[in-house]
Amino acid sequence: MAKLIYVTNVSLDGYIEDESGSFNWFPRDDEVFTFTTNLLRSVGTLLYGRRLYEMMAVWETDAALAAQSGLMADFANVWQAADKVVYSTTLTAVSTAATSLERRFDPAVVHQLKATASSDIAVGGANLAAQAMRAGLVDECQLFVWPTVVGGGKPWLPTGVRTDFALLDERRFQNGVVHLRYRALGH
């Protein structure tokens, strides 16, 4: 069975976006970027909410982005190779290949996807990840903790959900970022 992995960048005070809805408070770093690309190589399907999908779609729709460097071209190739499922009630169509649009998150469908997938599945976006966590579908959390405090915004974890985790791995980067990998206990 494939694992469902919640992957996100988070501020030191626990937010994925600041109070204005921005998540550009973490600068691109080649070491972290390479690590993230390699992490996504093992993922066959990406589950996204609308906002995150629209932000990430540029890795396919804007060729100039990938042309900036070999690292960026590698990430674009990895991102484009993955299947994408976008959950949105407002999108009328998707702009990338290998992408399907779903109107609502159905835990039974995601459970079936986990049972039949040949590689892991990543979920991105706090709202979608919260639904997956409430349904008991998240097997791992992998977070990149950035050494900045944003003072408020969208928290990376949902409230009202109790899940225990075990630390599997950690990695410290030169820029102060720490990657933490946790496994949900009972999974």
PDB file of C-alpha atoms in Angstrom:
ATOM      1  CA  MET A   1       0.000   0.000   0.000  1.00  0.00           C
ATOM      2  CA  ALA A   2       1.264   3.455  -0.886  1.00  0.00           C
ATOM      3  CA  LYS A   3       1.852   6.022   1.833  1.00  0.00           C
ATOM      4  CA  LEU A   4       0.014   9.339   1.922  1.00  0.00           C
ATOM      5  CA  ILE A   5       2.602  11.957   2.850  1.00  0.00           C
ATOM      6  CA  TYR A   6       1.810  15.502   3.925  1.00  0.00           C
ATOM      7  CA  VAL A   7       4.721  17.649   2.686  1.00  0.00           C
ATOM      8  CA  THR A   8       4.875  21.331   3.551  1.00  0.00           C
ATOM      9  CA  ASN A   9       7.049  24.332   4.348  1.00  0.00           C
ATOM     10  CA  VAL A  10       6.307  25.816   7.749  1.00  0.00           C
ATOM     11  CA  SER A  11       7.479  28.821   9.733  1.00  0.00           C
ATOM     12  CA  LEU A  12       9.048  28.364  13.144  1.00  0.00           C
ATOM     13  CA  ASP A  13       5.745  29.453  14.698  1.00  0.00           C
ATOM     14  CA  GLY A  14       3.755  26.824  12.761  1.00  0.00           C
ATOM     15  CA  TYR A  15       2.271  28.590   9.726  1.00  0.00           C
ATOM     16  CA  ILE A  16       2.363  27.736   6.015  1.00  0.00           C
ATOM     17  CA  GLU A  17       1.235  31.230   4.999  1.00  0.00           C
ATOM     18  CA  ASP A  18       1.354  34.543   6.780  1.00  0.00           C
ATOM     19  CA  GLU A  19      -1.678  36.655   7.698  1.00  0.00           C
ATOM     20  CA  SER A  20      -1.845  38.167   4.198  1.00  0.00           C
ATOM     21  CA  GLY A  21      -1.980  34.684   2.605  1.00  0.00           C
ATOM     22  CA  SER A  22       1.606  34.873   1.366  1.00  0.00           C
ATOM     23  CA  PHE A  23       4.109  32.056   1.587  1.00  0.00           C
ATOM     24  CA  ASN A  24       6.991  33.876  -0.067  1.00  0.00           C
ATOM     25  CA  TRP A  25       8.705  34.441   3.284  1.00  0.00           C
ATOM     26  CA  PHE A  26      11.096  31.563   2.654  1.00  0.00           C
ATOM     27  CA  PRO A  27      13.805  32.184   0.057  1.00  0.00           C
ATOM     28  CA  ARG A  28      14.720  29.560  -2.523  1.00  0.00           C
ATOM     29  CA  ASP A  29      17.778  27.637  -1.425  1.00  0.00           C
ATOM     30  CA  ASP A  30      19.564  25.212  -3.767  1.00  0.00           C
ATOM     31  CA  GLU A  31      20.290  22.638  -1.051  1.00  0.00           C
ATOM     32  CA  VAL A  32      16.674  22.556   0.182  1.00  0.00           C
ATOM     33  CA  PHE A  33      15.364  22.698  -3.393  1.00  0.00           C
ATOM     34  CA  THR A  34      17.458  19.678  -4.434  1.00  0.00           C
ATOM     35  CA  PHE A  35      16.340  17.734  -1.370  1.00  0.00           C
ATOM     36  CA  THR A  36      12.681  18.556  -2.108  1.00  0.00           C
ATOM     37  CA  THR A  37      13.063  17.463  -5.727  1.00  0.00           C
ATOM     38  CA  ASN A  38      14.552  14.148  -4.623  1.00  0.00           C
ATOM     39  CA  LEU A  39      11.759  13.663  -2.088  1.00  0.00           C
ATOM     40  CA  LEU A  40       9.147  14.138  -4.828  1.00  0.00           C
ATOM     41  CA  ARG A  41      10.837  11.592  -7.124  1.00  0.00           C
ATOM     42  CA  SER A  42       9.272   8.802  -5.052  1.00  0.00           C
ATOM     43  CA  VAL A  43       5.791  10.318  -5.369  1.00  0.00           C
ATOM     44  CA  GLY A  44       3.510   9.206  -8.185  1.00  0.00           C
ATOM     45  CA  THR A  45       0.473  11.340  -7.344  1.00  0.00           C
ATOM     46  CA  LEU A  46       0.098  14.843  -5.935  1.00  0.00           C
ATOM     47  CA  LEU A  47      -3.157  15.856  -4.214  1.00  0.00           C
ATOM     48  CA  TYR A  48      -3.687  19.612  -4.227  1.00  0.00           C
ATOM     49  CA  GLY A  49      -6.215  22.205  -3.261  1.00  0.00           C
ATOM     50  CA  ARG A  50      -6.934  24.913  -5.834  1.00  0.00           C
ATOM     51  CA  ARG A  51      -4.568  27.596  -4.520  1.00  0.00           C
ATOM     52  CA  LEU A  52      -1.551  25.326  -4.272  1.00  0.00           C
ATOM     53  CA  TYR A  53      -2.280  23.779  -7.662  1.00  0.00           C
ATOM     54  CA  GLU A  54      -2.481  27.195  -9.315  1.00  0.00           C
ATOM     55  CA  MET A  55       0.839  28.152  -7.746  1.00  0.00           C
ATOM     56  CA  MET A  56       2.537  24.880  -8.762  1.00  0.00           C
ATOM     57  CA  ALA A  57       1.099  24.647 -12.300  1.00  0.00           C
ATOM     58  CA  VAL A  58       3.749  27.100 -13.507  1.00  0.00           C
ATOM     59  CA  TRP A  59       6.225  24.201 -13.387  1.00  0.00           C
ATOM     60  CA  GLU A  60       4.483  23.004 -16.537  1.00  0.00           C
ATOM     61  CA  THR A  61       2.900  26.119 -18.025  1.00  0.00           C
ATOM     62  CA  ASP A  62       5.920  28.476 -17.810  1.00  0.00           C
ATOM     63  CA  ALA A  63       8.885  26.996 -19.707  1.00  0.00           C
ATOM     64  CA  ALA A  64      11.033  30.005 -18.771  1.00  0.00           C
ATOM     65  CA  LEU A  65      10.936  28.899 -15.135  1.00  0.00           C
ATOM     66  CA  ALA A  66      12.566  25.532 -15.840  1.00  0.00           C
ATOM     67  CA  ALA A  67      15.055  27.191 -18.201  1.00  0.00           C
ATOM     68  CA  GLN A  68      16.565  29.228 -15.336  1.00  0.00           C
ATOM     69  CA  SER A  69      18.799  26.402 -14.079  1.00  0.00           C
ATOM     70  CA  GLY A  70      19.424  22.693 -14.145  1.00  0.00           C
ATOM     71  CA  LEU A  71      17.945  22.387 -10.651  1.00  0.00           C
ATOM     72  CA  MET A  72      14.742  24.075 -11.740  1.00  0.00           C
ATOM     73  CA  ALA A  73      14.524  21.975 -14.916  1.00  0.00           C
ATOM     74  CA  ASP A  74      14.933  18.819 -12.820  1.00  0.00           C
ATOM     75  CA  PHE A  75      12.138  19.892 -10.465  1.00  0.00           C
ATOM     76  CA  ALA A  76       9.868  20.745 -13.404  1.00  0.00           C
ATOM     77  CA  ASN A  77      10.452  17.294 -14.899  1.00  0.00           C
ATOM     78  CA  VAL A  78       9.717  15.547 -11.597  1.00  0.00           C
ATOM     79  CA  TRP A  79       6.579  17.636 -11.043  1.00  0.00           C
ATOM     80  CA  GLN A  80       5.298  17.063 -14.577  1.00  0.00           C
ATOM     81  CA  ALA A  81       5.881  13.291 -14.315  1.00  0.00           C
ATOM     82  CA  ALA A  82       3.522  12.970 -11.342  1.00  0.00           C
ATOM     83  CA  ASP A  83      -0.231  12.566 -11.669  1.00  0.00           C
ATOM     84  CA  LYS A  84      -2.124  15.427 -10.066  1.00  0.00           C
ATOM     85  CA  VAL A  85      -5.573  15.516  -8.475  1.00  0.00           C
ATOM     86  CA  VAL A  86      -6.964  18.983  -7.784  1.00  0.00           C
ATOM     87  CA  TYR A  87      -9.842  19.440  -5.348  1.00  0.00           C
ATOM     88  CA  SER A  88     -11.850  22.554  -6.135  1.00  0.00           C
ATOM     89  CA  THR A  89     -15.429  23.693  -6.300  1.00  0.00           C
ATOM     90  CA  THR A  90     -14.492  26.803  -8.287  1.00  0.00           C
ATOM     91  CA  LEU A  91     -12.091  25.652 -11.028  1.00  0.00           C
ATOM     92  CA  THR A  92     -13.781  24.837 -14.320  1.00  0.00           C
ATOM     93  CA  ALA A  93     -10.722  23.190 -15.902  1.00  0.00           C
ATOM     94  CA  VAL A  94      -7.107  22.314 -15.182  1.00  0.00           C
ATOM     95  CA  SER A  95      -4.185  23.724 -17.153  1.00  0.00           C
ATOM     96  CA  THR A  96      -1.711  20.857 -16.866  1.00  0.00           C
ATOM     97  CA  ALA A  97      -1.382  17.339 -18.261  1.00  0.00           C
ATOM     98  CA  ALA A  98      -1.871  14.245 -16.101  1.00  0.00           C
ATOM     99  CA  THR A  99      -4.261  16.237 -13.917  1.00  0.00           C
ATOM    100  CA  SER A 100      -7.810  15.468 -12.866  1.00  0.00           C
ATOM    101  CA  LEU A 101     -10.319  17.740 -11.158  1.00  0.00           C
ATOM    102  CA  GLU A 102     -12.471  16.597  -8.242  1.00  0.00           C
ATOM    103  CA  ARG A 103     -15.234  18.669  -6.682  1.00  0.00           C
ATOM    104  CA  ARG A 104     -14.857  17.256  -3.164  1.00  0.00           C
ATOM    105  CA  PHE A 105     -12.451  15.235  -1.079  1.00  0.00           C
ATOM    106  CA  ASP A 106     -13.737  11.675  -0.697  1.00  0.00           C
ATOM    107  CA  PRO A 107     -11.756   9.683   1.900  1.00  0.00           C
ATOM    108  CA  ALA A 108     -12.922   6.356   0.417  1.00  0.00           C
ATOM    109  CA  VAL A 109     -11.538   7.286  -3.012  1.00  0.00           C
ATOM    110  CA  VAL A 110      -8.198   8.344  -1.518  1.00  0.00           C
ATOM    111  CA  HIS A 111      -8.058   5.134   0.528  1.00  0.00           C
ATOM    112  CA  GLN A 112      -8.614   3.156  -2.689  1.00  0.00           C
ATOM    113  CA  LEU A 113      -5.910   5.193  -4.421  1.00  0.00           C
ATOM    114  CA  LYS A 114      -3.483   4.315  -1.604  1.00  0.00           C
ATOM    115  CA  ALA A 115      -4.385   0.630  -1.949  1.00  0.00           C
ATOM    116  CA  THR A 116      -3.754   0.543  -5.706  1.00  0.00           C
ATOM    117  CA  ALA A 117      -0.945   3.078  -6.254  1.00  0.00           C
ATOM    118  CA  SER A 118       2.486   1.774  -7.164  1.00  0.00           C
ATOM    119  CA  SER A 119       4.251   4.751  -5.558  1.00  0.00           C
ATOM    120  CA  ASP A 120       3.604   7.149  -2.712  1.00  0.00           C
ATOM    121  CA  ILE A 121       1.086   9.992  -2.746  1.00  0.00           C
ATOM    122  CA  ALA A 122       1.746  13.508  -1.472  1.00  0.00           C
ATOM    123  CA  VAL A 123      -0.894  15.872  -0.188  1.00  0.00           C
ATOM    124  CA  GLY A 124      -0.232  19.598  -0.182  1.00  0.00           C
ATOM    125  CA  GLY A 125      -2.137  22.504   1.241  1.00  0.00           C
ATOM    126  CA  ALA A 126      -3.289  22.819   4.830  1.00  0.00           C
ATOM    127  CA  ASN A 127      -7.033  22.545   4.169  1.00  0.00           C
ATOM    128  CA  LEU A 128      -6.760  19.405   2.051  1.00  0.00           C
ATOM    129  CA  ALA A 129      -4.194  17.858   4.401  1.00  0.00           C
ATOM    130  CA  ALA A 130      -6.526  18.576   7.328  1.00  0.00           C
ATOM    131  CA  GLN A 131      -9.316  16.631   5.625  1.00  0.00           C
ATOM    132  CA  ALA A 132      -6.946  13.719   4.983  1.00  0.00           C
ATOM    133  CA  MET A 133      -5.711  13.834   8.572  1.00  0.00           C
ATOM    134  CA  ARG A 134      -9.251  13.907   9.990  1.00  0.00           C
ATOM    135  CA  ALA A 135     -10.021  10.828   7.862  1.00  0.00           C
ATOM    136  CA  GLY A 136      -6.959   9.027   9.258  1.00  0.00           C
ATOM    137  CA  LEU A 137      -5.305   8.794   5.833  1.00  0.00           C
ATOM    138  CA  VAL A 138      -2.007  10.600   6.497  1.00  0.00           C
ATOM    139  CA  ASP A 139       0.820   8.107   7.012  1.00  0.00           C
ATOM    140  CA  GLU A 140       3.690  10.595   7.193  1.00  0.00           C
ATOM    141  CA  CYS A 141       4.305  14.288   7.716  1.00  0.00           C
ATOM    142  CA  GLN A 142       7.422  15.744   6.147  1.00  0.00           C
ATOM    143  CA  LEU A 143       7.958  19.355   6.952  1.00  0.00           C
ATOM    144  CA  PHE A 144      10.601  21.901   6.192  1.00  0.00           C
ATOM    145  CA  VAL A 145      10.814  24.222   9.196  1.00  0.00           C
ATOM    146  CA  TRP A 146      12.138  27.635   8.145  1.00  0.00           C
ATOM    147  CA  PRO A 147      13.902  29.823  10.729  1.00  0.00           C
ATOM    148  CA  THR A 148      11.424  32.659  10.603  1.00  0.00           C
ATOM    149  CA  VAL A 149       8.421  33.722  12.659  1.00  0.00           C
ATOM    150  CA  VAL A 150       5.516  35.151  10.635  1.00  0.00           C
ATOM    151  CA  GLY A 151       3.277  35.982  13.602  1.00  0.00           C
ATOM    152  CA  GLY A 152       0.057  34.414  12.349  1.00  0.00           C
ATOM    153  CA  GLY A 153      -1.688  33.061   9.312  1.00  0.00           C
ATOM    154  CA  LYS A 154      -2.734  29.585   8.193  1.00  0.00           C
ATOM    155  CA  PRO A 155      -1.508  26.848  10.548  1.00  0.00           C
ATOM    156  CA  TRP A 156       0.024  23.740   9.011  1.00  0.00           C
ATOM    157  CA  LEU A 157      -1.961  21.363  11.237  1.00  0.00           C
ATOM    158  CA  PRO A 158      -5.718  21.177  11.812  1.00  0.00           C
ATOM    159  CA  THR A 159      -7.245  21.779  15.213  1.00  0.00           C
ATOM    160  CA  GLY A 160      -9.435  19.199  16.905  1.00  0.00           C
ATOM    161  CA  VAL A 161      -7.518  16.168  15.595  1.00  0.00           C
ATOM    162  CA  ARG A 162      -5.404  13.900  17.784  1.00  0.00           C
ATOM    163  CA  THR A 163      -2.728  11.852  16.025  1.00  0.00           C
ATOM    164  CA  ASP A 164       0.494  10.578  17.528  1.00  0.00           C
ATOM    165  CA  PHE A 165       3.659  10.504  15.454  1.00  0.00           C
ATOM    166  CA  ALA A 166       7.115   8.990  15.711  1.00  0.00           C
ATOM    167  CA  LEU A 167      10.168  10.845  14.415  1.00  0.00           C
ATOM    168  CA  LEU A 168      11.770   8.861  11.581  1.00  0.00           C
ATOM    169  CA  ASP A 169      14.429  11.254  10.370  1.00  0.00           C
ATOM    170  CA  GLU A 170      15.749  14.785  10.520  1.00  0.00           C
ATOM    171  CA  ARG A 171      18.081  16.789   8.322  1.00  0.00           C
ATOM    172  CA  ARG A 172      19.646  20.164   8.991  1.00  0.00           C
ATOM    173  CA  PHE A 173      20.503  22.474   6.105  1.00  0.00           C
ATOM    174  CA  GLN A 174      23.169  25.189   5.919  1.00  0.00           C
ATOM    175  CA  ASN A 175      20.544  27.962   5.804  1.00  0.00           C
ATOM    176  CA  GLY A 176      18.988  26.892   9.135  1.00  0.00           C
ATOM    177  CA  VAL A 177      16.066  24.929   7.677  1.00  0.00           C
ATOM    178  CA  VAL A 178      15.308  21.603   9.326  1.00  0.00           C
ATOM    179  CA  HIS A 179      13.513  18.780   7.507  1.00  0.00           C
ATOM    180  CA  LEU A 180      11.511  16.562   9.876  1.00  0.00           C
ATOM    181  CA  ARG A 181       9.957  13.255   8.843  1.00  0.00           C
ATOM    182  CA  TYR A 182       7.300  11.737  11.087  1.00  0.00           C
ATOM    183  CA  ARG A 183       5.279   8.521  10.778  1.00  0.00           C
ATOM    184  CA  ALA A 184       1.731   8.410  12.099  1.00  0.00           C
ATOM    185  CA  LEU A 185       1.554   5.743  14.783  1.00  0.00           C
ATOM    186  CA  GLY A 186      -0.806   2.935  13.917  1.00  0.00           C
ATOM    187  CA  HIS A 187      -0.011   3.215  10.181  1.00  0.00           C
TER     188      HIS A 187
END
